[in-house]
Short mmCIF file of C-alpha atoms in Angstrom, two decimals:
data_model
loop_
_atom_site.label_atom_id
_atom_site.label_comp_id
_atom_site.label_asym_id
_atom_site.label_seq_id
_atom_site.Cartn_x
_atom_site.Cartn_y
_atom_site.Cartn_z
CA UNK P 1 0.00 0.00 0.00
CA UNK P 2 2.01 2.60 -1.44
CA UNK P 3 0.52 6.30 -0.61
CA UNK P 4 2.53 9.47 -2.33
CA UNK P 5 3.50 12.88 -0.42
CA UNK P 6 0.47 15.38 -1.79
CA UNK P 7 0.83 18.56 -3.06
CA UNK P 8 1.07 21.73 -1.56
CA UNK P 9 0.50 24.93 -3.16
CA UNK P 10 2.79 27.86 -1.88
CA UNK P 11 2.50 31.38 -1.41
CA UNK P 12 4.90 33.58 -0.38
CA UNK P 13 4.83 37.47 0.83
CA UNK P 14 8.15 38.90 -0.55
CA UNK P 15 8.05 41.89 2.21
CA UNK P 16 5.48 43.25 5.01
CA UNK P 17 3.02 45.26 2.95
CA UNK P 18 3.01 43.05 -0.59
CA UNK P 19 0.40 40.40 -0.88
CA UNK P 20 1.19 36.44 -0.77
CA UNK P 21 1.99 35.64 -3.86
CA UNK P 22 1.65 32.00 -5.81
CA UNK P 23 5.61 30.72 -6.11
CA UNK P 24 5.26 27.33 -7.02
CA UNK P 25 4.48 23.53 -5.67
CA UNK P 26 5.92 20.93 -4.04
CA UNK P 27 5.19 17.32 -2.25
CA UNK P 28 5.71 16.69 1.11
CA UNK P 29 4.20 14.60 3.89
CA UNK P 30 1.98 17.00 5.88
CA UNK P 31 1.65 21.27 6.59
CA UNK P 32 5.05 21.24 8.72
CA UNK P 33 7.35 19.46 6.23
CA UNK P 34 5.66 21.62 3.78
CA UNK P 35 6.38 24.55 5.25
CA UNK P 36 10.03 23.44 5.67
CA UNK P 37 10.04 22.32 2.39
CA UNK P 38 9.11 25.52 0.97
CA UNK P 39 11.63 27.13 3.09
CA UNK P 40 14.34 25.59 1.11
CA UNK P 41 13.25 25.67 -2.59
CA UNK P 42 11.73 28.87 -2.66
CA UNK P 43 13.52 31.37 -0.46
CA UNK P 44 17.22 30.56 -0.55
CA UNK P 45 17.97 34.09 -1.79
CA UNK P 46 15.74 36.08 0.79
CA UNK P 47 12.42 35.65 -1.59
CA UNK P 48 10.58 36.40 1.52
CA UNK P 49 9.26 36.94 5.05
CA UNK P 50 6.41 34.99 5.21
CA UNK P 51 4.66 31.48 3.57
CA UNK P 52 1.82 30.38 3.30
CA UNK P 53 1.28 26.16 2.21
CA UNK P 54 -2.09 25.14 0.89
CA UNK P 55 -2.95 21.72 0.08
CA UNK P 56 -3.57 21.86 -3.55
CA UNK P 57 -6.33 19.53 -2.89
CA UNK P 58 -8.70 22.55 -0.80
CA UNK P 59 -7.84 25.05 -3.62
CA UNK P 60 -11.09 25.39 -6.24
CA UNK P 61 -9.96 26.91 -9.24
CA UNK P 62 -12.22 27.97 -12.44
CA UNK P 63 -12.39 26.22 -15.39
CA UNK P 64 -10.91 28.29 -18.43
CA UNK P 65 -14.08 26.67 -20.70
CA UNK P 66 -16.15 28.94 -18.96
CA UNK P 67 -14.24 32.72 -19.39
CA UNK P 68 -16.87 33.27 -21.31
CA UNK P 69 -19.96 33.34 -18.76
CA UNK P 70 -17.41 33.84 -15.95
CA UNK P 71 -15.33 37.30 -17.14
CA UNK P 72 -17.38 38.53 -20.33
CA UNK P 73 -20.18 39.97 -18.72
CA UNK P 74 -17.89 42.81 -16.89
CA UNK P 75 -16.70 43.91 -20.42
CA UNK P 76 -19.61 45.68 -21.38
CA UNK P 77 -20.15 47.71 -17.97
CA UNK P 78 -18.32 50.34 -18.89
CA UNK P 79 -20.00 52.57 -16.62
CA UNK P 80 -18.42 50.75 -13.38
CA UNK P 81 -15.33 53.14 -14.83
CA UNK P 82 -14.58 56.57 -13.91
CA UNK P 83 -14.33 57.91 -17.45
CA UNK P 84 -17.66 56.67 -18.51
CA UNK P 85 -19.27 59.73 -17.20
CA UNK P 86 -19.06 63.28 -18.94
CA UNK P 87 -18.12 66.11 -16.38
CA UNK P 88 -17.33 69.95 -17.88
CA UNK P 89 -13.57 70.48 -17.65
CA UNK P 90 -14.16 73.34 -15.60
CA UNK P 91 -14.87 70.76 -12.21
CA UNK P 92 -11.50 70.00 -10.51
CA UNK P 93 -10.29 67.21 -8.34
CA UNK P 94 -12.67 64.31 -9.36
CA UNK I 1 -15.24 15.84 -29.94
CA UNK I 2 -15.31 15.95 -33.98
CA UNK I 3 -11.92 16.24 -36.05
CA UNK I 4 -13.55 19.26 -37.30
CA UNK I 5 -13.66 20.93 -33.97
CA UNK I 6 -10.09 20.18 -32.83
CA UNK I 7 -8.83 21.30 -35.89
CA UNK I 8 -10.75 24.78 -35.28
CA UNK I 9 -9.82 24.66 -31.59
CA UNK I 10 -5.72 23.66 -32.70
CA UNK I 11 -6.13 27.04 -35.09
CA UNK I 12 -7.14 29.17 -32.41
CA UNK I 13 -4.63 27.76 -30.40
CA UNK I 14 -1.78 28.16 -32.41
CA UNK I 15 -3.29 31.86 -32.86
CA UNK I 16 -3.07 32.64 -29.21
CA UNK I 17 0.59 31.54 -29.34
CA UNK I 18 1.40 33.59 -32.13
CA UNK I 19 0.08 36.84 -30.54
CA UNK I 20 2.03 35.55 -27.52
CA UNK I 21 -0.77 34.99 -25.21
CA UNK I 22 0.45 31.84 -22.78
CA UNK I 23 -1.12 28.85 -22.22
CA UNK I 24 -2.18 27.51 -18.34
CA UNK I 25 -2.43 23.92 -17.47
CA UNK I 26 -6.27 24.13 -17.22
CA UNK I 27 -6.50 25.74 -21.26
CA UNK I 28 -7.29 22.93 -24.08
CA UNK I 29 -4.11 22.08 -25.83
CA UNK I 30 -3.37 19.54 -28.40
CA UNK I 31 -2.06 16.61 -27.23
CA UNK I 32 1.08 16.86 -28.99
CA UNK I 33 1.87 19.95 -27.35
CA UNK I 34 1.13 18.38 -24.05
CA UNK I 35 3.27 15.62 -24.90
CA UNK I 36 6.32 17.36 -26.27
CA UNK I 37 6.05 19.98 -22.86
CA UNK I 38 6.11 16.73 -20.49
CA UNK I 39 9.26 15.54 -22.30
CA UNK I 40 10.92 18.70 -22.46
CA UNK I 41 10.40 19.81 -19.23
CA UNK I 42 11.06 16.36 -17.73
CA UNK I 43 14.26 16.46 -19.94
CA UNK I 44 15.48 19.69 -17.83
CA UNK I 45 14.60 18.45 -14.39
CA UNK I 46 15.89 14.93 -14.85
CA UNK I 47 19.08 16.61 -16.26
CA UNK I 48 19.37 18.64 -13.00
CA UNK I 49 18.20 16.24 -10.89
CA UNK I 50 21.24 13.72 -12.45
CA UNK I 51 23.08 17.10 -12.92
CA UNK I 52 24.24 16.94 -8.74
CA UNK I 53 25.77 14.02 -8.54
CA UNK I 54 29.13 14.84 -10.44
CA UNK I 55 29.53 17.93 -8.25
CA UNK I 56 28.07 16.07 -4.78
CA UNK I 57 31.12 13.74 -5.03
CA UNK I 58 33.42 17.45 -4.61
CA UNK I 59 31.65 18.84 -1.76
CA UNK I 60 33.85 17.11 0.84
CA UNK I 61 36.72 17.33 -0.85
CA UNK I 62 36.38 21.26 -1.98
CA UNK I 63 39.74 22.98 -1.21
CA UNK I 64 38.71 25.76 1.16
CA UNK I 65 35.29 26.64 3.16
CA UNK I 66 34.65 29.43 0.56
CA UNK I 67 34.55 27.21 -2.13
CA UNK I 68 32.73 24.36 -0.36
CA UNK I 69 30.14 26.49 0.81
CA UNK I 70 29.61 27.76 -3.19
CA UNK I 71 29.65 24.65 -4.53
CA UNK I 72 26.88 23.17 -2.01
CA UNK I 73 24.87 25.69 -2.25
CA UNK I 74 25.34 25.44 -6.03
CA UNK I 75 24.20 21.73 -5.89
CA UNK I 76 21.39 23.08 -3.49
CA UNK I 77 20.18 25.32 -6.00
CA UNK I 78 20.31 22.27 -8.74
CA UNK I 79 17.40 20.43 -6.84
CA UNK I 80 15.76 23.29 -6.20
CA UNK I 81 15.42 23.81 -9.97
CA UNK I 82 14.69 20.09 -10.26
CA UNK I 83 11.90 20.37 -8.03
CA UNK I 84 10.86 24.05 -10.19
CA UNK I 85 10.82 22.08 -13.56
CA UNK I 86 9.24 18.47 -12.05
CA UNK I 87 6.19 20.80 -10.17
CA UNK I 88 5.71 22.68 -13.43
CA UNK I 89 5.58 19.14 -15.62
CA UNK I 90 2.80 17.73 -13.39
CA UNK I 91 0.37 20.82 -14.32
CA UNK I 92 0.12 18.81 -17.59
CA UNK I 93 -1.75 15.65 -15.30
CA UNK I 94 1.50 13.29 -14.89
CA UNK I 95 2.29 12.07 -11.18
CA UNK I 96 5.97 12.94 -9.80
CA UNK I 97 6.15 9.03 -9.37
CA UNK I 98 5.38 8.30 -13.20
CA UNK I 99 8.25 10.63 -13.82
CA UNK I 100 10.79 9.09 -11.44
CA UNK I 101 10.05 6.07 -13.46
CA UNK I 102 10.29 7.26 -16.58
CA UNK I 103 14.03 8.46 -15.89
CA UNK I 104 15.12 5.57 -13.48
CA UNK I 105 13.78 2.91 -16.66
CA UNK I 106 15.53 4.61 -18.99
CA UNK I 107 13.04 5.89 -20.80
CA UNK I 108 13.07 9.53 -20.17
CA UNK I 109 16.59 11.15 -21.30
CA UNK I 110 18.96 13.49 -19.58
CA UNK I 111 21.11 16.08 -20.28
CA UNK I 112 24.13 13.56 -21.98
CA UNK I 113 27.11 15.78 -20.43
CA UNK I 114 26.62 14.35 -16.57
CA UNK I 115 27.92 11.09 -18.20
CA UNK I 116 31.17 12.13 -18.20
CA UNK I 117 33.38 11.94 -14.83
CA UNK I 118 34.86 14.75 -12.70
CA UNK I 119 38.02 13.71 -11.98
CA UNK I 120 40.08 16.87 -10.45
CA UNK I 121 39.21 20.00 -8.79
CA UNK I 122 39.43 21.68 -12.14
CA UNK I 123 36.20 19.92 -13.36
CA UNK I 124 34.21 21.78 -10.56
CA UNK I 125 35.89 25.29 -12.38
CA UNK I 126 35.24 23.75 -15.97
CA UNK I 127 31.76 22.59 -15.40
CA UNK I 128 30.21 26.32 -13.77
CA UNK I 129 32.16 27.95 -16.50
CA UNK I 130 31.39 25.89 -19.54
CA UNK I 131 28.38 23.80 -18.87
CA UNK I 132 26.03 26.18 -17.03
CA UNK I 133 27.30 28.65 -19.54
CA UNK I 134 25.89 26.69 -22.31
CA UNK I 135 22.95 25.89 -20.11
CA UNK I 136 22.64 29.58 -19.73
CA UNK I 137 22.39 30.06 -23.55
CA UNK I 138 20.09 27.70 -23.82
CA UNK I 139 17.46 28.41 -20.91
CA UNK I 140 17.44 32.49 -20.98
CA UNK I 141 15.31 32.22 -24.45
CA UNK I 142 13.03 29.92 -22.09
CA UNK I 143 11.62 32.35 -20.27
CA UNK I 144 9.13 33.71 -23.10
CA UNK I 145 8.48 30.07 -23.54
CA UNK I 146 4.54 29.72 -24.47
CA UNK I 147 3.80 27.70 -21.23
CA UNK I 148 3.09 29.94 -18.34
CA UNK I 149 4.62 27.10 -15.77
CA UNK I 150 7.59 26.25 -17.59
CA UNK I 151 8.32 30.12 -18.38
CA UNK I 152 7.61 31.12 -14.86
CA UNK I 153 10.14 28.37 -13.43
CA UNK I 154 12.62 29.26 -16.19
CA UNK I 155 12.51 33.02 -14.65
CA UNK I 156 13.41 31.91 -11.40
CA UNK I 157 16.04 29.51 -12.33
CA UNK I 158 17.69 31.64 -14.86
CA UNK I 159 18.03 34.61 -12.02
CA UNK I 160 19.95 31.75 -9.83
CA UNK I 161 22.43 30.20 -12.62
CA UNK I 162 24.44 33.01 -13.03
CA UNK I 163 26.16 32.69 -9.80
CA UNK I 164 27.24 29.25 -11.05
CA UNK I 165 28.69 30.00 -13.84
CA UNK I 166 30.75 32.99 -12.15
CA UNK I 167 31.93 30.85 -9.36
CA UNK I 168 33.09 28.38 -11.82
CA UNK I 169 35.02 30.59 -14.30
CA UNK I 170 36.43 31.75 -10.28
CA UNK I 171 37.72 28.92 -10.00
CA UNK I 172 39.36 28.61 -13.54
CA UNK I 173 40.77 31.61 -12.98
CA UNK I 174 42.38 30.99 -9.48
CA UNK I 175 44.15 27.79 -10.95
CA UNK I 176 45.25 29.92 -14.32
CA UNK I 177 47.21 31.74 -11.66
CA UNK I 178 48.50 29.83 -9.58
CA UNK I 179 51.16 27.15 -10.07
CA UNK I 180 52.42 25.33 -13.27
CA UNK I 181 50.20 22.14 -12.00
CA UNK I 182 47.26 24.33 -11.02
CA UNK I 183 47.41 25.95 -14.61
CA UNK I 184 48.03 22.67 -16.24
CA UNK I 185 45.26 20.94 -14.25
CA UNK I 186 42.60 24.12 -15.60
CA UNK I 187 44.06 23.06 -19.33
CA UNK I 188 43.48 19.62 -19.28
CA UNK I 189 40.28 20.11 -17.61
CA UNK I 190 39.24 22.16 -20.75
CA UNK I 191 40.33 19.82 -23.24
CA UNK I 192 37.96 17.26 -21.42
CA UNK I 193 35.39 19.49 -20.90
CA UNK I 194 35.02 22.05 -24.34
CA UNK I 195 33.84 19.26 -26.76
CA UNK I 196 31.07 17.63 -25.02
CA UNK I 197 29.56 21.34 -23.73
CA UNK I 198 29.44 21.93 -27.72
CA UNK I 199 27.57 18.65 -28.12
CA UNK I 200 25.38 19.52 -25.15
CA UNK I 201 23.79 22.57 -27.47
CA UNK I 202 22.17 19.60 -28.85
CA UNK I 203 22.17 18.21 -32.48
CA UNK I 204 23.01 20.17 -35.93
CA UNK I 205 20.16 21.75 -37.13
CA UNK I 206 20.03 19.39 -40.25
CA UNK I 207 19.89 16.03 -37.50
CA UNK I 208 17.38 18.31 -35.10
CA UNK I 209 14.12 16.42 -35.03
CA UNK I 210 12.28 18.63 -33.20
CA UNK I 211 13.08 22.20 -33.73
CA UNK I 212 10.63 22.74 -36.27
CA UNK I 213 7.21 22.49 -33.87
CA UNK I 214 9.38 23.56 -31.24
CA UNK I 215 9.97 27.16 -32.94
CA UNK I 216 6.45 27.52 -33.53
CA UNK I 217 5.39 26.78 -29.66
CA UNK I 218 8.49 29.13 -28.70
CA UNK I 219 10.15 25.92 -27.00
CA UNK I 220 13.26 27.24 -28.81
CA UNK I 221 13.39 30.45 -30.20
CA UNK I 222 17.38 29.74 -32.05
CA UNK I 223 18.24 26.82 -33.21
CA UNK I 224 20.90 24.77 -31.65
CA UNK I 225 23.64 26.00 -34.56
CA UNK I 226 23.04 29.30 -33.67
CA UNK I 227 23.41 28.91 -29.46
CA UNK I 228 26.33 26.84 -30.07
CA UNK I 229 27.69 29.92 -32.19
CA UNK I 230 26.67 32.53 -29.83
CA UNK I 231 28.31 30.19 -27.21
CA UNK I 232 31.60 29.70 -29.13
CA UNK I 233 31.90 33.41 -29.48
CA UNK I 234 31.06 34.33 -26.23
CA UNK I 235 33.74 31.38 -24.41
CA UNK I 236 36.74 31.74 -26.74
CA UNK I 237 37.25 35.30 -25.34
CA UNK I 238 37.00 34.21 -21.70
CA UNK I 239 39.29 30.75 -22.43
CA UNK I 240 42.12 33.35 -23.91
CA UNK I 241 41.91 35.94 -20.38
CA UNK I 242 42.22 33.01 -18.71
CA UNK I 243 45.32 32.44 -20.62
CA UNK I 244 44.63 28.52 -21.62
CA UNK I 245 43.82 26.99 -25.29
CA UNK I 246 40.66 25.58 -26.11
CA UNK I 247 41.25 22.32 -27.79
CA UNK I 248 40.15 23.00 -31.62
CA UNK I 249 43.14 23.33 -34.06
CA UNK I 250 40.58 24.73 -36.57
CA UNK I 251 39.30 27.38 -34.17
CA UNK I 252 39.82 30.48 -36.01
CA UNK I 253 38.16 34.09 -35.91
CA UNK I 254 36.09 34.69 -39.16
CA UNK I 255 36.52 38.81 -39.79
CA UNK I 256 34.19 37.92 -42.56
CA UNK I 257 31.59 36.40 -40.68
CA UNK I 258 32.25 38.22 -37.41
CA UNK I 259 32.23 34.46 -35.71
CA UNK I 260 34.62 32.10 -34.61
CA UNK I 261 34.88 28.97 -37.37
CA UNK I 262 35.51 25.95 -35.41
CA UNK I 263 36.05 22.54 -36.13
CA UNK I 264 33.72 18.97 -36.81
CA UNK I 265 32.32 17.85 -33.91
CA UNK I 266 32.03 13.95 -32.66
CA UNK I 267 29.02 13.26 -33.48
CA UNK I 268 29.23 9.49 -33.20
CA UNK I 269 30.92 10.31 -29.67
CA UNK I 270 27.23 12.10 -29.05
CA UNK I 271 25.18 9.37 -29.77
CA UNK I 272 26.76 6.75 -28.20
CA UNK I 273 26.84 8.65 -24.93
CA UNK I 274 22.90 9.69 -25.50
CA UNK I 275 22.15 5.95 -26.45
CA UNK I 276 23.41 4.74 -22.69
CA UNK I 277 27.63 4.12 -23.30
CA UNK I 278 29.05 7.17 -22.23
CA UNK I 279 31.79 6.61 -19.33
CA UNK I 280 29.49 7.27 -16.44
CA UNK I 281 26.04 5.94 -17.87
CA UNK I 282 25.37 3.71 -15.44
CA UNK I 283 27.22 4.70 -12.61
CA UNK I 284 24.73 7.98 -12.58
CA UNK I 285 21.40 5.86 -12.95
CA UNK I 286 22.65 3.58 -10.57
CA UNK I 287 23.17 6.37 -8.10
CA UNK I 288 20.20 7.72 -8.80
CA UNK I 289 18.05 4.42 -8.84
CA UNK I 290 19.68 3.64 -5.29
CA UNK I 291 18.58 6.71 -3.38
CA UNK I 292 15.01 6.43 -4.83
CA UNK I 293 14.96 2.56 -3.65
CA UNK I 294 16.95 3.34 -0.39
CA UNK I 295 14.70 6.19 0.64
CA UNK I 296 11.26 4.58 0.27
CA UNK I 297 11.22 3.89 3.93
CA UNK I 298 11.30 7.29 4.53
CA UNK I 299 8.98 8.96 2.46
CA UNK I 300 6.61 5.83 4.16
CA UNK I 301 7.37 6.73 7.26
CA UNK I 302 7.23 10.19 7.41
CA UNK I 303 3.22 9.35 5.68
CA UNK I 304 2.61 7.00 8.34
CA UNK I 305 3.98 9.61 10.92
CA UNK I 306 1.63 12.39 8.87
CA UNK I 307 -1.37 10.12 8.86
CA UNK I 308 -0.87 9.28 12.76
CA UNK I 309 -0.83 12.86 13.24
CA UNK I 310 -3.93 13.64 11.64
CA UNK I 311 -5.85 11.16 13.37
CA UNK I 312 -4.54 12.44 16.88
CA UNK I 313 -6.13 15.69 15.94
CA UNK I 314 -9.22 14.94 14.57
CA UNK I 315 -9.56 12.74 18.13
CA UNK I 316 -9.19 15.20 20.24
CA UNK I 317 -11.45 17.42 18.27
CA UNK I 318 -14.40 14.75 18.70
#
């Protein structure tokens, strides 16, 4: 009964104040040796100052056959944009 | 699906490459491009992977604490990108275990230049300088690869080569000026080293079976004449400030041409080593094949020790 490390997804924050960002994968038993883990591939060079490992498993991710219900409708609301509405040049600081 | 419809769906894929959109795992591909990625990018980690051990067998043995720490963390780095290029390959829906096997059985190939042995200090100067220089050549174009994985790994590995190659021409360099054996010991490391680096550019374009498709999915974006050029003209330069000979009697520069002509290459030398009879074939699987066999009781137990772990928690919470 041979069972495989899972995957982990892992996110990264490069410094206090940027986001967590996606840097990569890896396999590894459970959260802890995935956190070590990502210590070691992906922040040898000071990449960052904090990590974040996510069982790829938990993540839910869209399916890129459906942009086309999922993202199209927002093209044609043009009016969720600042410059859809007219204003006389005349009104400052807006 | 009907052939009709993949062959509208391959056109707009092939359109989306050519405007240089990139393609993510979850995005309908053909299955040839799927295909060609996993080998590719199995290729490169296998070749880094196997890429470790001719350098591991130096770490003890490195002549001062400067240049064992560089060197280990230079092999560090190597699994690191490994484990880069083997998480980016499984996007495409093959298991990490199904590509172990594929290299360990032979099937999957590896980068033929880790075949031959290291047998002085010199190799460790010879192979930063000359072999991660031509991998350098070869992976920077990688990074505007089509596949968003692949490019994104080939980013983060091309920002971490350079240091190897630098350390390695270092340590050409310290040898060049030291002693007559030190200086003779960075020649004859050359001489072993320059021909099968040209070889490693891969096959002449005429023999290239793949460059073709591989253009048109940016896999490549020169062929592997012109990066074995580009590296030719860029290493001559450094091989005469370091004050040695590279090992080519027709070596010559070409005013005309505004390249170095060099001479034939071994091509039969090439193959054999590629086909499995290159001096350290077997000796590098067998390494290889051994830790994988010798380490399955860890990778169990550390499960088992996961799986125990789990269940203590989920115990106390009930």
């Amino acid at each position: 009964m041979k069972k495989n490390w899972p995957l982990w997804e892992i996110f990264v924050r490069s410094k206090n104040g940027l986001e967590h960002r996606h840097f990569g994968s890896l396999h590894a038993a459970d959260a802890e040796m995935a956190m070590e883990n990502a210590r070691d591939v992906y922040t040898r060079r000071n990449e960052g100052v904090s990590i974040w490992v996510v069982e790829s498993k938990n993540i839910t991710a869209s399916n890129p056959a459906d942009n086309g219900e999922m993202f199209e409708p927002a093209q044609d609301k043009v009016y969720r944009h600042p410059t859809f509405y007219d204003l006389p040049d005349e009104v400052k600081h807006m | 699906m009907s052939e009709k419809e993949v062959k509208n769906l391959e056109e707009v894929f092939e359109a989306r490459i050519a405007r240089d959109e990139k393609i993510e795992p979850k995005d309908w591909m053909p299955e040839k491009y799927r295909q060609t990625h996993i080998r590719q990018m199995s290729q490169h980690a296998h070749s880094e992977i196997v890429g470790m051990l001719p350098e591991g067998n130096w770490i003890t043995r490195a002549p001062s604490l400067r240049r064992k720490a560089a060197l280990l963390a230079k092999v560090q780095d190597e699994a690191g990108h490994g484990l880069y290029l083997y998480s980016a390959c499984e996007t495409l829906g093959i298991s990490r275990d199904e590509l172990y096997e594929q290299l360990h059985s032979g099937k999957a190939k590896y980068s033929s230049i880790f075949n031959y042995p290291t047998v002085t200090w010199a190799d460790m100067g010879a192979v930063g300088w000359l072999v991660d220089g031509a991998a350098i050549i070869n992976q920077v174009p990688l990074c505007n690869t089509s596949f968003g994985p692949y490019a994104r790994a080939m980013v983060r590995v091309c920002k971490e080569e350079s240091f190897h190659q630098r350390q390695g021409f270092e340590i050409m360099l310290t040898l060049c000026r030291g002693s007559e054996e030190q200086k003779a010991m960075a020649q004859d490391a050359l001489n072993r080293w320059w021909w099968p680096s040209l070889m490693m550019l891969g096959p002449t374009d005429a023999e290239s079976v793949h460059t073709e498709q591989s253009m048109k999915w940016k896999l490549k974006r020169k062929s592997n004449d012109e990066l074995r050029q580009q590296f030719i003209d860029q290493t001559v330069p450094q091989a005469d400030l370091l004050g040695i000979t590279v090992p080519d009697p027709d070596l010559k520069w070409n005013e005309e041409t505004g390249h170095y002509d060099f001479g034939e290459i071994d091509w039969d030398e090439f193959w054999q080593v590629v086909k499995g009879h290159g001096p350290c074939n077997k000796e590098r699987m067998n390494a290889r094949v051994n830790a994988w066999n010798n380490g399955e009781w860890v990778r169990d137990a550390a499960m088992a020790h996961a799986e125990k772990n789990a269940n203590k928690k989920v115990a106390k919470a009930s």
